[in-house]
XYZ file of C-alpha atoms in Angstrom:
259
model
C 116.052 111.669 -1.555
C 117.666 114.292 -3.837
C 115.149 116.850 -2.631
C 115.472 116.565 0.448
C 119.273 117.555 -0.141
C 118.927 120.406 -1.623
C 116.567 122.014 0.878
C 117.063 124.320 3.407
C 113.636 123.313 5.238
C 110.938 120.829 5.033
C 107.738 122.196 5.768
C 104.171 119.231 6.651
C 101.933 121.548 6.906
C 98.766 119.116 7.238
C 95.601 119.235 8.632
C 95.659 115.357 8.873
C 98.075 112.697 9.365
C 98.689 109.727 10.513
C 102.476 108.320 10.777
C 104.074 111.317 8.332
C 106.467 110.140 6.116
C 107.871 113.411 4.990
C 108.365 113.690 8.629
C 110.481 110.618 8.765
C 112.452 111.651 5.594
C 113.224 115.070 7.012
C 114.867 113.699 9.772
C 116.724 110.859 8.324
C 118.149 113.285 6.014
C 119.164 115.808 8.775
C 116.936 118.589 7.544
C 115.223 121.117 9.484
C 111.702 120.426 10.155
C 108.284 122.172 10.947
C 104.982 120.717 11.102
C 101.523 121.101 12.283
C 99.945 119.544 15.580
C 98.079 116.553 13.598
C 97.784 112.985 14.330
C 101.135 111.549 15.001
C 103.151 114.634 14.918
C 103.813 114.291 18.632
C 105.162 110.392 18.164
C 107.503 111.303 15.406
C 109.080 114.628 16.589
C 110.053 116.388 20.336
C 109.397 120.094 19.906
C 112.723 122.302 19.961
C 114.881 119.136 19.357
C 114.192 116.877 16.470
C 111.385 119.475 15.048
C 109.291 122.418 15.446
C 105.263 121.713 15.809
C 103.162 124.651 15.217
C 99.696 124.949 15.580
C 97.241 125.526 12.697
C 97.085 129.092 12.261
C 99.474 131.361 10.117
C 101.308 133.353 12.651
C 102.687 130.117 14.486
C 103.536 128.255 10.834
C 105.269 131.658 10.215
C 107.100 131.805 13.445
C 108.229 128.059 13.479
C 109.323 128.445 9.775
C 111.638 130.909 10.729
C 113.094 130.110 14.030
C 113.754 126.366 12.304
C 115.916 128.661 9.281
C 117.825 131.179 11.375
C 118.823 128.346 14.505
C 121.648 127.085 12.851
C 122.967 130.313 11.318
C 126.854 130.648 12.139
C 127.455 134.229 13.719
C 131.460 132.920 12.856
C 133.895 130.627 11.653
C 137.590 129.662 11.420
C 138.204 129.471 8.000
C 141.615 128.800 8.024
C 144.397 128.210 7.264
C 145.197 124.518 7.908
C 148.606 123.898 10.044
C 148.691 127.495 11.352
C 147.714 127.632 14.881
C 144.235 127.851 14.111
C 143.470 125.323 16.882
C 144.605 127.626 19.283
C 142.007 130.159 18.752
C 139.293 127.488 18.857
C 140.199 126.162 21.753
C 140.506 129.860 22.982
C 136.769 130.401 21.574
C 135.511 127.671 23.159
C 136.153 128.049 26.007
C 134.898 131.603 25.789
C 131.414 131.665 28.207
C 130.194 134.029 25.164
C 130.140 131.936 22.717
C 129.420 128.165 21.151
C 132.131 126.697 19.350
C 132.291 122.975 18.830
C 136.108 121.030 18.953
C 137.114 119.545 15.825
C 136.017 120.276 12.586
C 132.986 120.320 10.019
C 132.879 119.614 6.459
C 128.959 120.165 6.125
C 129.595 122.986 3.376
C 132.226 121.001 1.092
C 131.244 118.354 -1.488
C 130.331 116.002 -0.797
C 128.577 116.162 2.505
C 126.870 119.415 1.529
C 125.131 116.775 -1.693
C 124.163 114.270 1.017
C 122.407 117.136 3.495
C 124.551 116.899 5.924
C 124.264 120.888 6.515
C 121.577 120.357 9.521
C 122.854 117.312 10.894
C 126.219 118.677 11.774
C 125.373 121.913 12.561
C 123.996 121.188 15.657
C 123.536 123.706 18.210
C 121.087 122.711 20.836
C 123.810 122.665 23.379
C 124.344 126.585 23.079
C 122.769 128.909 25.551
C 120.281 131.803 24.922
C 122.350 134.565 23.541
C 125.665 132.621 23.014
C 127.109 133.272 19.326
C 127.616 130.114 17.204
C 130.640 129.507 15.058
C 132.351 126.439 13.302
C 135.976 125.258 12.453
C 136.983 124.459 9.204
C 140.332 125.586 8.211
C 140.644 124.622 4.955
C 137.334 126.029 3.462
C 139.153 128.973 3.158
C 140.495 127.905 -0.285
C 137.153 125.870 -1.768
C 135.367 128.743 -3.256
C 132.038 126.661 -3.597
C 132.051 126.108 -0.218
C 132.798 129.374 0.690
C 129.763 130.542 -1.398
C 127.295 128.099 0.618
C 128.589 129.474 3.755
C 127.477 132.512 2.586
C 123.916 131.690 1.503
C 123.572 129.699 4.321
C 124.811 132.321 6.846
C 125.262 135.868 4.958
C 125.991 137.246 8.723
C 128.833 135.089 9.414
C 132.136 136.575 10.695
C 135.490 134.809 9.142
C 138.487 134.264 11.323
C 142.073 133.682 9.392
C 144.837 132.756 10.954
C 147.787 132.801 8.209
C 151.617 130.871 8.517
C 154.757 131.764 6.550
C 153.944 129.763 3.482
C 156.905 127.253 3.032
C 157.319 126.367 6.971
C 153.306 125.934 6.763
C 153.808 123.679 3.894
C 156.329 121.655 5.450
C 153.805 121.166 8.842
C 151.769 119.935 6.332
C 153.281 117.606 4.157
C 154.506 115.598 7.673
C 150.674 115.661 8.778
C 149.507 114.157 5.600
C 152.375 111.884 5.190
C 151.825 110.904 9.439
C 148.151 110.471 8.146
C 148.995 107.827 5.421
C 147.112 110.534 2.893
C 150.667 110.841 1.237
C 153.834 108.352 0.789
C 156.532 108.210 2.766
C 159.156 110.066 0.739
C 161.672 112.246 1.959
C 160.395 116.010 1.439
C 162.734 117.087 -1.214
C 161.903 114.434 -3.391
C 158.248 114.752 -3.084
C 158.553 118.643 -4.210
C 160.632 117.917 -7.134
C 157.936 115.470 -8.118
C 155.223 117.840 -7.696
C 156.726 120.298 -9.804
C 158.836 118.028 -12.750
C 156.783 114.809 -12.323
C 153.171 112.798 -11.836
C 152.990 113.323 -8.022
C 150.105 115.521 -7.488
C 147.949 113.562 -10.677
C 148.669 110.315 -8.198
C 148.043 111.855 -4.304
C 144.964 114.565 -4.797
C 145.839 115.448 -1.613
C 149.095 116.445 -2.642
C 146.998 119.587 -4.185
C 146.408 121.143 -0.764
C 149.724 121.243 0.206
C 149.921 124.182 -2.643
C 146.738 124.835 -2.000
C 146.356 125.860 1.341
C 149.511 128.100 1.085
C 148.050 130.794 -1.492
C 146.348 132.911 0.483
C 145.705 136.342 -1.428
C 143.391 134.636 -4.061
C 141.400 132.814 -1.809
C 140.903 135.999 0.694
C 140.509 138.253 -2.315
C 137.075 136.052 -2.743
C 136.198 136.130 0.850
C 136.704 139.658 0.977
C 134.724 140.205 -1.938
C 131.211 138.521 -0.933
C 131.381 139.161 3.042
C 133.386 142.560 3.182
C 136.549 143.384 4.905
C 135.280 144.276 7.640
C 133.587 140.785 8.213
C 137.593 139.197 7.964
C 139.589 138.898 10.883
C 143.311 138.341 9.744
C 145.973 137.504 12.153
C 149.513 135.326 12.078
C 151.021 132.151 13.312
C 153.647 134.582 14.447
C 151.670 137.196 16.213
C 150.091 134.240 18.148
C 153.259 133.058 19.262
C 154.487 136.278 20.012
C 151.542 137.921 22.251
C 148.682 135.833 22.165
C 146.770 137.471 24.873
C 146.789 140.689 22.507
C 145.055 138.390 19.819
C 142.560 137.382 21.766
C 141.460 140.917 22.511
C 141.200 141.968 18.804
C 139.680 138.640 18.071
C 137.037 139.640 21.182
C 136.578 143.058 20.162
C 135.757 141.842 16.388
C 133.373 139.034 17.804
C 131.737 141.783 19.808
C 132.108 139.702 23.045
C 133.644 140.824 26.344
């Protein structure tokens, strides 16, 4: 359903139905949905969890239309960088009665789940309570300027959190994580950076790429900075974390707005 993935909302706006296929399409493809109270509506979706049902007048399409687009809209996200203590703060944020943040991580805005509409289907928030903020972990994004640009027309709002590491000991952390992983060879680390540099590594392990990557931060915040603001970017260090994190997590609140 290529249309279906490239939608932000799919809208069945009958006056008659019997089993809706669009309905069935939506939600197989993890989109948002809204529909009117026809016929076999109330079968195929639960209001407020699978759907929205509005009733046949303008002012309830209108209202449904836009509560199903602005649910899911991240208020924040960690946006990097990968091996850097970034899992800290999100286990520090979630945790936080304030706010929503899921563990782990989602790849909803990278190719090529972003292709397959995976957007809604990951992006799930109906565990978050009235007036909690919502935010996501994905600390790699950072460097994937497509992705960064659908984050921003999905959520132009969103707050980015950074969390940087001296380059070359962050590159190290990660070269043992992918190698643990079985995404790289086992080769002692020496080796493998001579080959990335003289020989064919990086054209035979892709992933070898973010290793490089992940590590050059000023282009990749430059863009960040660029589209959201500096004010939107929270910046902090590996370092600073390990030095005072309580003091972190007090900036981090005050720029979240929380208490």
């Amino acid at each position: 359903f290529p249309a279906y993935a490239h939608s932000d909302l799919v809208a069945m706006l009958s006056n008659y139905e019997g089993l809706c296929g669009v309905v069935n399409e939506a939600k197989i493809m993890g989109k948002p949905i809204v529909a009117t109270r026809v016929s076999g509506v109330d079968e195929q979706l639960v209001h407020g969890e699978t759907g929205l049902i509005a009733e046949q007048d303008a002012d309830s399409i209108f209202d449904a239309m836009h509560k199903a687009i602005t649910d899911d809209a991240l208020d924040f996200a960690i946006i990097g960088a990968q091996k850097s203590a970034s899992t800290a703060v999100q286990y520090y944020l979630h945790n936080h009665p304030a706010l929503y943040l899921p563990l782990g991580e989602l790849a909803c805005f990278e190719s090529p789940d972003f292709e397959q509409g995976r957007v809604a289907r990951q992006l799930d928030f109906s565990g978050a309570a009235d007036g909690q903020l919502k935010g996501i972990k994905r600390p790699t994004i950072f460097t994937d300027i497509v992705a960064i640009d659908r984050l921003m027309d999905h959520s132009p709002d969103c707050k980015m959190i950074m969390v940087c590491r001296e380059p070359v000991s962050r590159f190290v952390s990660h070269y043992f994580h992918l190698m643990n992983s079985a995404k790289l060879p086992v080769m002692e680390i020496n080796r493998a950076v001579d080959a990335m540099f003289r020989g064919d590594y990086l054209s035979k392990h892709m992933s070898g790429t973010a290793l490089l990557r992940n590590g050059i931060y000023h282009s990749s915040l430059t863009h960040v900075r660029d589209i959201y603001g500096a004010d939107s970017i929270f910046v902090t260090s590996q370092k600073a974390i390990q030095q005072d994190f309580g003091t972190v997590t007090q900036r981090l609140c005050t720029f979240l707005q929380v208490p």
